[in-house]
Coordinates of C-alpha atoms in Angstrom, one line a residue:
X1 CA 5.9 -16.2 2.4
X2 CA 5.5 -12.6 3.6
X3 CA 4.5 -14.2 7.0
X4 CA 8.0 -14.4 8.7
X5 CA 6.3 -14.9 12.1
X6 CA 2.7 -15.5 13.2
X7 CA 1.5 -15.1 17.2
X8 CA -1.5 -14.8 18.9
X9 CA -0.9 -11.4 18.7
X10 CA -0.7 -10.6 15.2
X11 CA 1.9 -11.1 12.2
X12 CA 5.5 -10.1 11.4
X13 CA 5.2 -9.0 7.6
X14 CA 8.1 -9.2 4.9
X15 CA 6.8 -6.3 2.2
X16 CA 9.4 -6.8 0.2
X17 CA 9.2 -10.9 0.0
X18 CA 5.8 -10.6 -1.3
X19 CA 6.3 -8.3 -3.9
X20 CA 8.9 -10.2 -5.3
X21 CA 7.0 -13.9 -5.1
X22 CA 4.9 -12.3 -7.7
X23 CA 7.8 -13.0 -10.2
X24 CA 7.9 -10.6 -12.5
X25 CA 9.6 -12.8 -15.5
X26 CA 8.8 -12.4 -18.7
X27 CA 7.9 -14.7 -21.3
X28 CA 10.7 -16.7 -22.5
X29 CA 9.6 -16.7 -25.6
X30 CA 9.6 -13.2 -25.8
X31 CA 11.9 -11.4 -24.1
X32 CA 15.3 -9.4 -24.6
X33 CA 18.3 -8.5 -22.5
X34 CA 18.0 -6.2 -20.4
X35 CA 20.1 -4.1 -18.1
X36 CA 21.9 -5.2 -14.9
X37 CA 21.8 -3.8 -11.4
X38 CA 23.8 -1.4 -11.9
X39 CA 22.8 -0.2 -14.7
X40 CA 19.2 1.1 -13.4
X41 CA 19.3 5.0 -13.2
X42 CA 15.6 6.4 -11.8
X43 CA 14.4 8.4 -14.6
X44 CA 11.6 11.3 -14.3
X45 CA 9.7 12.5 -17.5
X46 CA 6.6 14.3 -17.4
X47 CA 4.5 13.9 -20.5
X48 CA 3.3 16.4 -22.9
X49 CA -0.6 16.9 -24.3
X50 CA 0.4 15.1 -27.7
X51 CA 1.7 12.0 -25.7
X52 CA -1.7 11.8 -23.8
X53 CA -3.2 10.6 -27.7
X54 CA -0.2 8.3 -28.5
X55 CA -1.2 4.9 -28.3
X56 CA 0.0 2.7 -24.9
X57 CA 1.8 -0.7 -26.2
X58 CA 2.7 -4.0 -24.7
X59 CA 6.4 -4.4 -24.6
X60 CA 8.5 -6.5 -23.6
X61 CA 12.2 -5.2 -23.7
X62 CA 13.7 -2.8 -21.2
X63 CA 15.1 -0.2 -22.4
X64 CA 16.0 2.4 -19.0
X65 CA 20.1 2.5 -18.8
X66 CA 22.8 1.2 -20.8
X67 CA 21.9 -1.7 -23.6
X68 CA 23.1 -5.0 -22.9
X69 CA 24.9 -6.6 -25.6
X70 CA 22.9 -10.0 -27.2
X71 CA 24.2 -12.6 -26.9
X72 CA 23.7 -16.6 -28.7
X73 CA 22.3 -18.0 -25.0
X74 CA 18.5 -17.1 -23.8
X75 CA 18.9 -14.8 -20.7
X76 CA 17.0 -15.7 -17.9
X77 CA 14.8 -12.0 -17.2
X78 CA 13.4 -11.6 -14.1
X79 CA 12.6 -8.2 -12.0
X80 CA 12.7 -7.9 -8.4
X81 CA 11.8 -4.7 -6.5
X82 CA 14.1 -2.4 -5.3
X83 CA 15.3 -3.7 -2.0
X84 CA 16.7 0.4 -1.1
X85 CA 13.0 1.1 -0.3
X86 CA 12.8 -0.9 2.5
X87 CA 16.2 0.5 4.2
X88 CA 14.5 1.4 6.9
X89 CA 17.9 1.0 9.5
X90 CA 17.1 3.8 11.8
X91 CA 14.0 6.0 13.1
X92 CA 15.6 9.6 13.5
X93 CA 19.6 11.2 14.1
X94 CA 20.0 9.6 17.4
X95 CA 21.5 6.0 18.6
X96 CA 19.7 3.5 17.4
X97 CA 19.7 1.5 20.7
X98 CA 16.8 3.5 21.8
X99 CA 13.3 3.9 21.8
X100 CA 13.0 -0.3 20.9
X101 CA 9.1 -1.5 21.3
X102 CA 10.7 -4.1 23.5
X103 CA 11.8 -2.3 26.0
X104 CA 9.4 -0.9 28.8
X105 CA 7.7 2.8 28.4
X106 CA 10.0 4.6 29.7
X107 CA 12.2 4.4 26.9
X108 CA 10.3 5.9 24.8
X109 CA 10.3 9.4 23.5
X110 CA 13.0 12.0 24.1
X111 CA 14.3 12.4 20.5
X112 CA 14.5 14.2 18.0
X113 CA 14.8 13.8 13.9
X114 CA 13.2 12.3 11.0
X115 CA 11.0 9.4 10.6
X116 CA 12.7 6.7 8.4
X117 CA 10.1 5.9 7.0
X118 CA 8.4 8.4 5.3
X119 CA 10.9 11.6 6.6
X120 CA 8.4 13.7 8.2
X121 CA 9.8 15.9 10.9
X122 CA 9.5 15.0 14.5
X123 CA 8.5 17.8 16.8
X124 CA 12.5 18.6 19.2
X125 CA 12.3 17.2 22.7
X126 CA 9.2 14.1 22.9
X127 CA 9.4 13.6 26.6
X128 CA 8.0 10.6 28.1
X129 CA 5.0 11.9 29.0
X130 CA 1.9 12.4 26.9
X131 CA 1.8 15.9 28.3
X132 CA 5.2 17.2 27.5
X133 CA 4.6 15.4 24.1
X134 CA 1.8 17.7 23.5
X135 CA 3.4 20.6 25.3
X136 CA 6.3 20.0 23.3
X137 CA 4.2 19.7 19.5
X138 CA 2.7 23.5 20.8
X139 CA 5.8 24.8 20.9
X140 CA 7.2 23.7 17.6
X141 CA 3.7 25.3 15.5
X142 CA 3.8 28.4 18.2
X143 CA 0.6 27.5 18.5
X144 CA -0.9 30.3 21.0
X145 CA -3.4 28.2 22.9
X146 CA -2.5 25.9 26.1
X147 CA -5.6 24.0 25.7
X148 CA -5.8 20.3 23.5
X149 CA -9.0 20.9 21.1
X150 CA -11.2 17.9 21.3
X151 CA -9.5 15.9 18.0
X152 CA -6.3 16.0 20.6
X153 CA -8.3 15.1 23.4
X154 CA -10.1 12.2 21.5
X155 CA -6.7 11.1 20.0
X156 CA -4.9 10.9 23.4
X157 CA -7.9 8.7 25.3
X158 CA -7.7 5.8 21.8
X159 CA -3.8 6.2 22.3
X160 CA -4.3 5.6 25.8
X161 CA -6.7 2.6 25.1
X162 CA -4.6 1.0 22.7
X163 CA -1.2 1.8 23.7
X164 CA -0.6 -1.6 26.0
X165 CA -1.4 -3.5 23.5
X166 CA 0.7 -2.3 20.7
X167 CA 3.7 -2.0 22.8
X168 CA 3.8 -5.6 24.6
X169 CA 1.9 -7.3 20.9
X170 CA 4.8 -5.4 19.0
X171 CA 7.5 -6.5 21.7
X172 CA 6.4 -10.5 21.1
X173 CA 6.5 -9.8 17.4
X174 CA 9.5 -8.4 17.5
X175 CA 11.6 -10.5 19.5
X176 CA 10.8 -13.7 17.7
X177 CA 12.4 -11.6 14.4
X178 CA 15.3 -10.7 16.2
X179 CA 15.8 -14.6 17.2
X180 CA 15.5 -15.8 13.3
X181 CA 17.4 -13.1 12.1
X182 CA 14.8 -11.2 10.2
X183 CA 15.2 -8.4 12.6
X184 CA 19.0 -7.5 13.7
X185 CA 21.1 -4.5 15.4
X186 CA 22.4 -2.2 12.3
X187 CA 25.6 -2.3 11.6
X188 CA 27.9 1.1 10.9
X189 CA 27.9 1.1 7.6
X190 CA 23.6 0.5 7.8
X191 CA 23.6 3.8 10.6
X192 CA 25.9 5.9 7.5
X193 CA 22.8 4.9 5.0
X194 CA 20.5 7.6 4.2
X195 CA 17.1 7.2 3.2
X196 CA 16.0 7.0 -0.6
X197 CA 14.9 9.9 -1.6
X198 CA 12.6 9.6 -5.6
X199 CA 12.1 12.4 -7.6
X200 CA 9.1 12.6 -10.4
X201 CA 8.8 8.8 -11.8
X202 CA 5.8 8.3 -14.2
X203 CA 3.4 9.6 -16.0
X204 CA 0.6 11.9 -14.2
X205 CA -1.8 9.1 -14.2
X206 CA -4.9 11.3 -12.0
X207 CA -4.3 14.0 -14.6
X208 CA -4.6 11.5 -17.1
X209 CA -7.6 10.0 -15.4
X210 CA -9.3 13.5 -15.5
X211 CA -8.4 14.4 -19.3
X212 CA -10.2 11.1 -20.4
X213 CA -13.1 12.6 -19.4
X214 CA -12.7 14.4 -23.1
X215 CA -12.3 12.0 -25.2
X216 CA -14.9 10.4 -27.5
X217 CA -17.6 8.6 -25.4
X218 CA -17.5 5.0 -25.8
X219 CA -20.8 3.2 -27.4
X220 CA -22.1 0.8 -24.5
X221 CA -23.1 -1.4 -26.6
X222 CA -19.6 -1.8 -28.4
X223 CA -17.6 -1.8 -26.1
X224 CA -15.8 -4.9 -24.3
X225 CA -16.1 -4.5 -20.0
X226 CA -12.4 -5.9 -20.2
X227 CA -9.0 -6.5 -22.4
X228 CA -6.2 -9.0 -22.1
X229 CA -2.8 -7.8 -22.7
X230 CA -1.0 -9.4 -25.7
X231 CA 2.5 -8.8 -26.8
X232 CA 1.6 -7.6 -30.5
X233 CA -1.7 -5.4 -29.9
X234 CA -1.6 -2.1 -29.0
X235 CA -4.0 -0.5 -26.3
X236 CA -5.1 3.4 -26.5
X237 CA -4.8 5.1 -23.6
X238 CA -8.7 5.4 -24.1
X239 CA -8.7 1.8 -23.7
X240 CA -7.0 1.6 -20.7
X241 CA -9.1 4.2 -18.8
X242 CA -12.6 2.7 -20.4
X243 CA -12.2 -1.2 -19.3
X244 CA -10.6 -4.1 -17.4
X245 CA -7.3 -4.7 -18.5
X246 CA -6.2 -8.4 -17.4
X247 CA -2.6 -10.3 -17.6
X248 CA -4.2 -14.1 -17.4
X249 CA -0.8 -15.5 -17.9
X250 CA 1.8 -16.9 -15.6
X251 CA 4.3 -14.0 -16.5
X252 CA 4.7 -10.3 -16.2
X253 CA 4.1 -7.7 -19.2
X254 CA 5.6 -4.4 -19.6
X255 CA 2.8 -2.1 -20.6
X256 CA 4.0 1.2 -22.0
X257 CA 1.9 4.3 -20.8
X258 CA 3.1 7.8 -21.8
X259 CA 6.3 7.1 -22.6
X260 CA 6.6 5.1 -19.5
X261 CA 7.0 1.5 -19.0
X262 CA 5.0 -0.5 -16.0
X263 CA 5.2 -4.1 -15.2
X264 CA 2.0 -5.8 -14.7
X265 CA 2.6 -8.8 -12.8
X266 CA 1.3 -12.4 -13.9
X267 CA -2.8 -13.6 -13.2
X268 CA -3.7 -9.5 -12.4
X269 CA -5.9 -7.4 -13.4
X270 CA -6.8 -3.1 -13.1
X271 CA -8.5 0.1 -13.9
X272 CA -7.0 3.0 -14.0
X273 CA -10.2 5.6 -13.3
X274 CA -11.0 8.1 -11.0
X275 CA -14.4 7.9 -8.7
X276 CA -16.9 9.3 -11.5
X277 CA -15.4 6.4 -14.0
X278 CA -16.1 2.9 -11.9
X279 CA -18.7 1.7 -14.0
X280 CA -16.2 -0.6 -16.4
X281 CA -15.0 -2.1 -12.8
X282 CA -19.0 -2.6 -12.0
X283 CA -19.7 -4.6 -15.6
X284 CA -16.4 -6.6 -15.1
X285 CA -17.2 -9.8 -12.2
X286 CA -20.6 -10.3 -10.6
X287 CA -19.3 -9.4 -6.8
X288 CA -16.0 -9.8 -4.6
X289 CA -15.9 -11.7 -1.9
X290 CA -12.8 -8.9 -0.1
X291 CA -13.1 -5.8 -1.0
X292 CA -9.8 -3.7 0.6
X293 CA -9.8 0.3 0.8
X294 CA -7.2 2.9 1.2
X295 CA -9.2 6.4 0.8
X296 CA -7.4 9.0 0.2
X297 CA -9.0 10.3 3.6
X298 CA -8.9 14.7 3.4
X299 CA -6.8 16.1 6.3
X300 CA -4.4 19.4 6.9
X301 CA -1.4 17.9 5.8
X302 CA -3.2 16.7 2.9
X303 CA -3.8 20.1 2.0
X304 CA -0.7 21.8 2.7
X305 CA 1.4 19.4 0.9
X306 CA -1.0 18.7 -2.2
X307 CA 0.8 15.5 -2.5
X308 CA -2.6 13.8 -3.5
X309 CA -5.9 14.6 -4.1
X310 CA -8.4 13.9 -1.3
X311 CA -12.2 12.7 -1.2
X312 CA -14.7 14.0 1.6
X313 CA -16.8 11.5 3.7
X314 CA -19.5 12.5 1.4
X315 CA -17.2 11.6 -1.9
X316 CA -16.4 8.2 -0.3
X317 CA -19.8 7.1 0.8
X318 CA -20.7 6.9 -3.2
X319 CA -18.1 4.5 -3.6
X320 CA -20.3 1.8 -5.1
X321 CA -19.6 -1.1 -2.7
X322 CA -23.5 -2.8 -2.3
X323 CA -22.8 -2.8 -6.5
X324 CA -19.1 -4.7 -5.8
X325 CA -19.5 -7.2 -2.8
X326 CA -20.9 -10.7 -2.5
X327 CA -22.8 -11.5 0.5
X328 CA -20.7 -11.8 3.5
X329 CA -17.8 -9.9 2.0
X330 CA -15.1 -9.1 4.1
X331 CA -14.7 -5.1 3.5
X332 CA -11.1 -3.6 5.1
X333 CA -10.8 -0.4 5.4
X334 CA -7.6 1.8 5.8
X335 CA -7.8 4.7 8.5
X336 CA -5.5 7.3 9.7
X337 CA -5.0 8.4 13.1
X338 CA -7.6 11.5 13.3
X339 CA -10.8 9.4 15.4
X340 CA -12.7 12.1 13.1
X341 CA -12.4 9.5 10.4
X342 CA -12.2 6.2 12.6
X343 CA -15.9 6.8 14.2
X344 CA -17.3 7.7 10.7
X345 CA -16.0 4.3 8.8
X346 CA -17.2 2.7 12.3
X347 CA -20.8 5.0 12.6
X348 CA -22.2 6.1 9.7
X349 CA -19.9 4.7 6.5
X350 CA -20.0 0.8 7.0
X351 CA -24.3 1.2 8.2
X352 CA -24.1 2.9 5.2
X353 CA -23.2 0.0 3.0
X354 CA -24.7 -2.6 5.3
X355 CA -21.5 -3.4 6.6
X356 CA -21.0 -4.8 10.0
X357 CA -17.9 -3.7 12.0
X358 CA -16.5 -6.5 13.2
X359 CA -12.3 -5.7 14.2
X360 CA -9.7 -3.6 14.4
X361 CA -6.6 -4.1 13.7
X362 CA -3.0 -2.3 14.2
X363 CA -0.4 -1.8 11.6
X364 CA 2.8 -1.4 13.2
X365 CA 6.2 0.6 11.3
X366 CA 9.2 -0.9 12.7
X367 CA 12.5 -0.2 11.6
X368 CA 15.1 -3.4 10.5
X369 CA 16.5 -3.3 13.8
X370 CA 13.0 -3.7 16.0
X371 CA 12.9 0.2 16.8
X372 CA 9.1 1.6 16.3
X373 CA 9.6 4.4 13.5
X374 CA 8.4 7.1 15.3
X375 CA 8.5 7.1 19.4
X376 CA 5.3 5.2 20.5
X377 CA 3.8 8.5 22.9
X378 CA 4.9 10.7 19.9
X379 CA 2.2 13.5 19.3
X380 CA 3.0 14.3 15.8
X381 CA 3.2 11.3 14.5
X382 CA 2.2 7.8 15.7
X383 CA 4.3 4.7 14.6
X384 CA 0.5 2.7 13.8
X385 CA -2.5 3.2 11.4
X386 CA -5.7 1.5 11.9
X387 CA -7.7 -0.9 9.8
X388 CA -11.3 -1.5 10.5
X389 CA -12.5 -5.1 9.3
X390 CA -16.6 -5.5 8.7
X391 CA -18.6 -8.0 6.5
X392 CA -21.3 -7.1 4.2
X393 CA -24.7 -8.5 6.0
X394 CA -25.6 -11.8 4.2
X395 CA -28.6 -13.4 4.3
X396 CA -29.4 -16.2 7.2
X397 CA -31.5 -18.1 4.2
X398 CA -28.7 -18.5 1.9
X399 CA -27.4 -22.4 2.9
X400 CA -23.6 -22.6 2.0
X401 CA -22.7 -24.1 -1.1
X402 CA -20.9 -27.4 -1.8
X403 CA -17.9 -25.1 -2.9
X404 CA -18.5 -23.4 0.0
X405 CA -15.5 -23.6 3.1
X406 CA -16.3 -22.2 6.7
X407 CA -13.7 -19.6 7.7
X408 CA -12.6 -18.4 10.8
X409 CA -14.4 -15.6 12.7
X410 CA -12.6 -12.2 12.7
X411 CA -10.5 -11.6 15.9
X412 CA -10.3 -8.1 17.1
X413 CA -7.0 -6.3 18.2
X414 CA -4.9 -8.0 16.2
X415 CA -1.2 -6.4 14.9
X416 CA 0.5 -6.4 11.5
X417 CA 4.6 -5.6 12.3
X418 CA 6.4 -4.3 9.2
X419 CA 9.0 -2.8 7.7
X420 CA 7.3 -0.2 5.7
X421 CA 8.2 1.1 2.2
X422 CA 9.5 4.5 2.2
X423 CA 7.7 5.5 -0.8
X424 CA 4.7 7.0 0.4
X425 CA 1.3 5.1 1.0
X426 CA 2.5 2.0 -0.1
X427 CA 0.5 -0.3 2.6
X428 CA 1.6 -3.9 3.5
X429 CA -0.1 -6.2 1.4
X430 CA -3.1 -7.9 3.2
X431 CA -3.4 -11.7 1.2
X432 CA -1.7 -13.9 3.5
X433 CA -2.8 -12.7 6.2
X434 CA -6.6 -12.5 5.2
X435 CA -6.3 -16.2 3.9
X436 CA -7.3 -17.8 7.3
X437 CA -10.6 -15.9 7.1
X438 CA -11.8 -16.3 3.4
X439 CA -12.6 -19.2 0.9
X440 CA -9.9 -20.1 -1.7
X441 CA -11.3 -18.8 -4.2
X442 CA -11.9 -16.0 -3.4
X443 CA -12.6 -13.2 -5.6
X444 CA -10.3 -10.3 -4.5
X445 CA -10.6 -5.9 -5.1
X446 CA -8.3 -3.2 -3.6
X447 CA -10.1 -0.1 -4.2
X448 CA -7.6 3.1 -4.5
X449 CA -5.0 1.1 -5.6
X450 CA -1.3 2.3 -5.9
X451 CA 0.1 -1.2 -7.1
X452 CA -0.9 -4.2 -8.6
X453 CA -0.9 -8.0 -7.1
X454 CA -1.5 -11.5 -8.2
X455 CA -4.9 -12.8 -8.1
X456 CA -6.4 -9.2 -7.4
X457 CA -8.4 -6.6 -9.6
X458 CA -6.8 -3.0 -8.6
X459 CA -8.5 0.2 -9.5
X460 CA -7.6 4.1 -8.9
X461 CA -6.0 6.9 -10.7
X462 CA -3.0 5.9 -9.6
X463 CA -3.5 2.1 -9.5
X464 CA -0.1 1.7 -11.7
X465 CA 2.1 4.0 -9.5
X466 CA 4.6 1.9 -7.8
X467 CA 4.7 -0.6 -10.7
X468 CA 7.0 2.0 -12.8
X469 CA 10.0 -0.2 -14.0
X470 CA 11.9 2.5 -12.6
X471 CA 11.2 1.1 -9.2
X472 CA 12.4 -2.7 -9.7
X473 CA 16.0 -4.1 -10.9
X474 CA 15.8 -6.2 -14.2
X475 CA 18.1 -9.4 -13.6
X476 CA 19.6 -12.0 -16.1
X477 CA 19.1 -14.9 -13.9
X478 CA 18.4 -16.4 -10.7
X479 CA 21.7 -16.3 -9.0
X480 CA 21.7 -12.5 -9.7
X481 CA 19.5 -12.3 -6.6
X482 CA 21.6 -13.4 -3.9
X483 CA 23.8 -10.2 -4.4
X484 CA 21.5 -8.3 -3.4
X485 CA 20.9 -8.9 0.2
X486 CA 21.3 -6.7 2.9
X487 CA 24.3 -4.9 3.6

């Protein structure tokens, strides 16, 4: 379960637990030894033109580090994600006995460093105060005017709103992981861990995504809306970026893209497309009953560090969702900070596809010891993003179907409490959580995808990302898994 604790007040997440239930074993009937532990060495490769035409295969051997010798007995292969990417021991330079969302207000701030999660730079000298917070952000960008603009001014009255409620929900949360263990104090040789830092891993898949757009049109009327992945057939990149590729068995595939190996877990399914290429997704299922969405929302930061290609509100509003969702969908929406984007998901986006806001929720980074990632009054970063939760309108005619189950009601001001990932924009996952307030069978999409999950479709230009091999540790058997726990 990736549930480790539920309150009234929201859920403590395990990232990493849920990941790894998705069991990436291969077939037994088909696989090869592969590497141990440690063995794995990150590689980085960037592809040429001429390996954009090679074709993509389905393999099933691993073949990044040293080889393992065969041997007579069947090895048990299994993957499990990288558990360095959730070493998450400490938010900045400074003791670690500070800043914890348990204690009261006044600890917060007065720090300096690096988040541990995602090693942005903090601005020298947070005070307590939300004024010599923002006094003291001025100073680090020399910023010549002693005024707040009105995007500071509206982001300090939502902090202000919400801030209560994230520090004593988070404090609740927190304390029952410290009492089961989940959560503990970091030990000296945790504090002497630095964070991991990954260079290049993958293919360009949005460059990929955009050279497509050259190839050979497809004939409508010959081609399939989706493909399932089988161990002797090989799949064009054309095919990948022109339908629905599915894994409908109970184990994981290696899919070769590029020259690059990804693992596709077991009962999945993707597109790998940018925005002007949905309609495969559109021809694939009648409608979703969730529909989950990560934008790749345009901001300064954004532009400065060209890390990933942004949409406007404009570009986002297209995104086809009327086509996608069932009546009554549940639509969840990722949001940063900036209220800019908050009021238009809230005012003009979700009207826009007859969605009703109904919630919104609080996702909380928290380092392994309890500390909030970033100081709570922090004004350059804040240790929460927001998620707004709305339902397509259904009609009041439709009576509910034999199959059908009544769910709960959204609640509002709920929190999700996680360690997060420190590769960046890798969100919590959402299905456990969401479980209480959607029928079993539902039918489940995460739009702007940058991993894959059981029972979902994924799409994006990226939607493969953080299902590289490169990421997980390919293990001979079962008991491999025990050694590696936390230091």
């Amino acid at each position: 379960m990736s549930v480790v604790h539920q309150l009234s007040v929201g859920w403590l997440l395990d990232h990493l637990s849920f990941i790894n239930k998705a069991s990436y074993q291969l077939c037994p009937s088909c696989q090869c030894p592969a590497p141990s532990a440690s063995h794995v060495a990150p590689v980085s490769s960037t592809p040429s033109t001429e390996d954009i035409v090679s074709p993509s295969t389905v393999d099933t051997t691993y073949s990044t580090g040293a080889a393992v010798e065969r041997t007579g007995a069947k090895l048990k292969q299994k993957f499990v994600f990288r558990e360095e990417f959730f070493h998450v021991f400490k938010p900045h330079i400074v003791s670690a006995s500070e800043q914890k969302p348990q204690q009261e207000s006044s600890d917060a701030g007065a720090r300096e460093g690096k988040d541990s999660g995602n090693g942005t730079e903090q601005h020298e000298g947070a005070k307590n105060s939300d004024g010599d917070s923002f006094a003291s952000a001025r100073k680090k960008h020399k910023r010549k005017c002693s005024v707040f603009n009105q995007g500071e001014l509206d982001a300090l009255e939502y902090h202000t709103k919400i801030r209560g409620l994230i520090l004593e929900g988070a404090r609740c949360l927190i304390k029952e992981g410290l009492k089961s263990g989940f959560l503990h104090p970091i030990s000296a040789k945790q504090s002497s861990i630095k964070n991991v830092v990954t260079g290049h891993v993958g293919c360009e898949m949005a460059e990929l995504c955009e050279m497509a757009k050259r190839f050979p049109s497809v004939n409508e009327n010959d081609h399939r809306s989706s493909q399932i992945i089988d161990e002797e057939t090989a799949i064009p990149e054309q095919d990948l970026l022109s339908c629905v590729t599915e894994n409908n068995t109970d184990y994981a595939k290696i899919i070769n893209l590029m020259g690059q190996k990804y693992l596709v877990p077991p009962k999945s399914s993707f597109l790998l497309s940018d925005i002007s290429c949905m309609q495969p997704l559109l021809n694939y299922k009648n409608k979703y009953d969730v529909i989950v969405i990560d934008p790749p929302w345009q901001n300064k930061s954004v532009k400065r560090s060209n890390r990933y290609s942004h949409l406007s509100s404009w570009q986002i509003k297209q995104i086809p969702i009327p086509s996608l969702a069932a009546p009554n969908c549940l639509v969840v929406t990722w949001v940063t900070n900036r209220q800019k984007h908050l009021r238009f998901v809230k005012d003009e986006l979700y009207p826009y596809w007859s969605v009703n806001t109904l919630a919104e929720w609080h996702w909380v980074k928290i380092t392994r010891s309890g500390e909030f990632v970033f100081p709570l009054d922090s004004s350059h970063k804040k240790p929460y993003e927001v998620l707004v939760l709305g339902r397509v309108q259904g009609s009041i005619d439709l009576p509910l179907r034999k199959s059908d189950v009544e769910v709960l009601p959204i609640p509002d001001h709920k929190l999700i409490v996680s360690i997060p990932c420190t590769l960046h924009s890798h969100k919590p996952p959402l299905t456990e959580i969401l479980t209480e307030y959607i029928k079993p069978d539902a039918e489940c999409l995460e739009l702007f995808a940058r991993c894959l999950q059981p029972g979902w479709t994924s799409w994006g230009n990226e939607v493969l990302k953080f299902q590289h091999i490169d990421y997980f540790i390919a293990l001979h058997n079962e008991n491999e898994v025990g050694s590696f726990g936390l230091i």
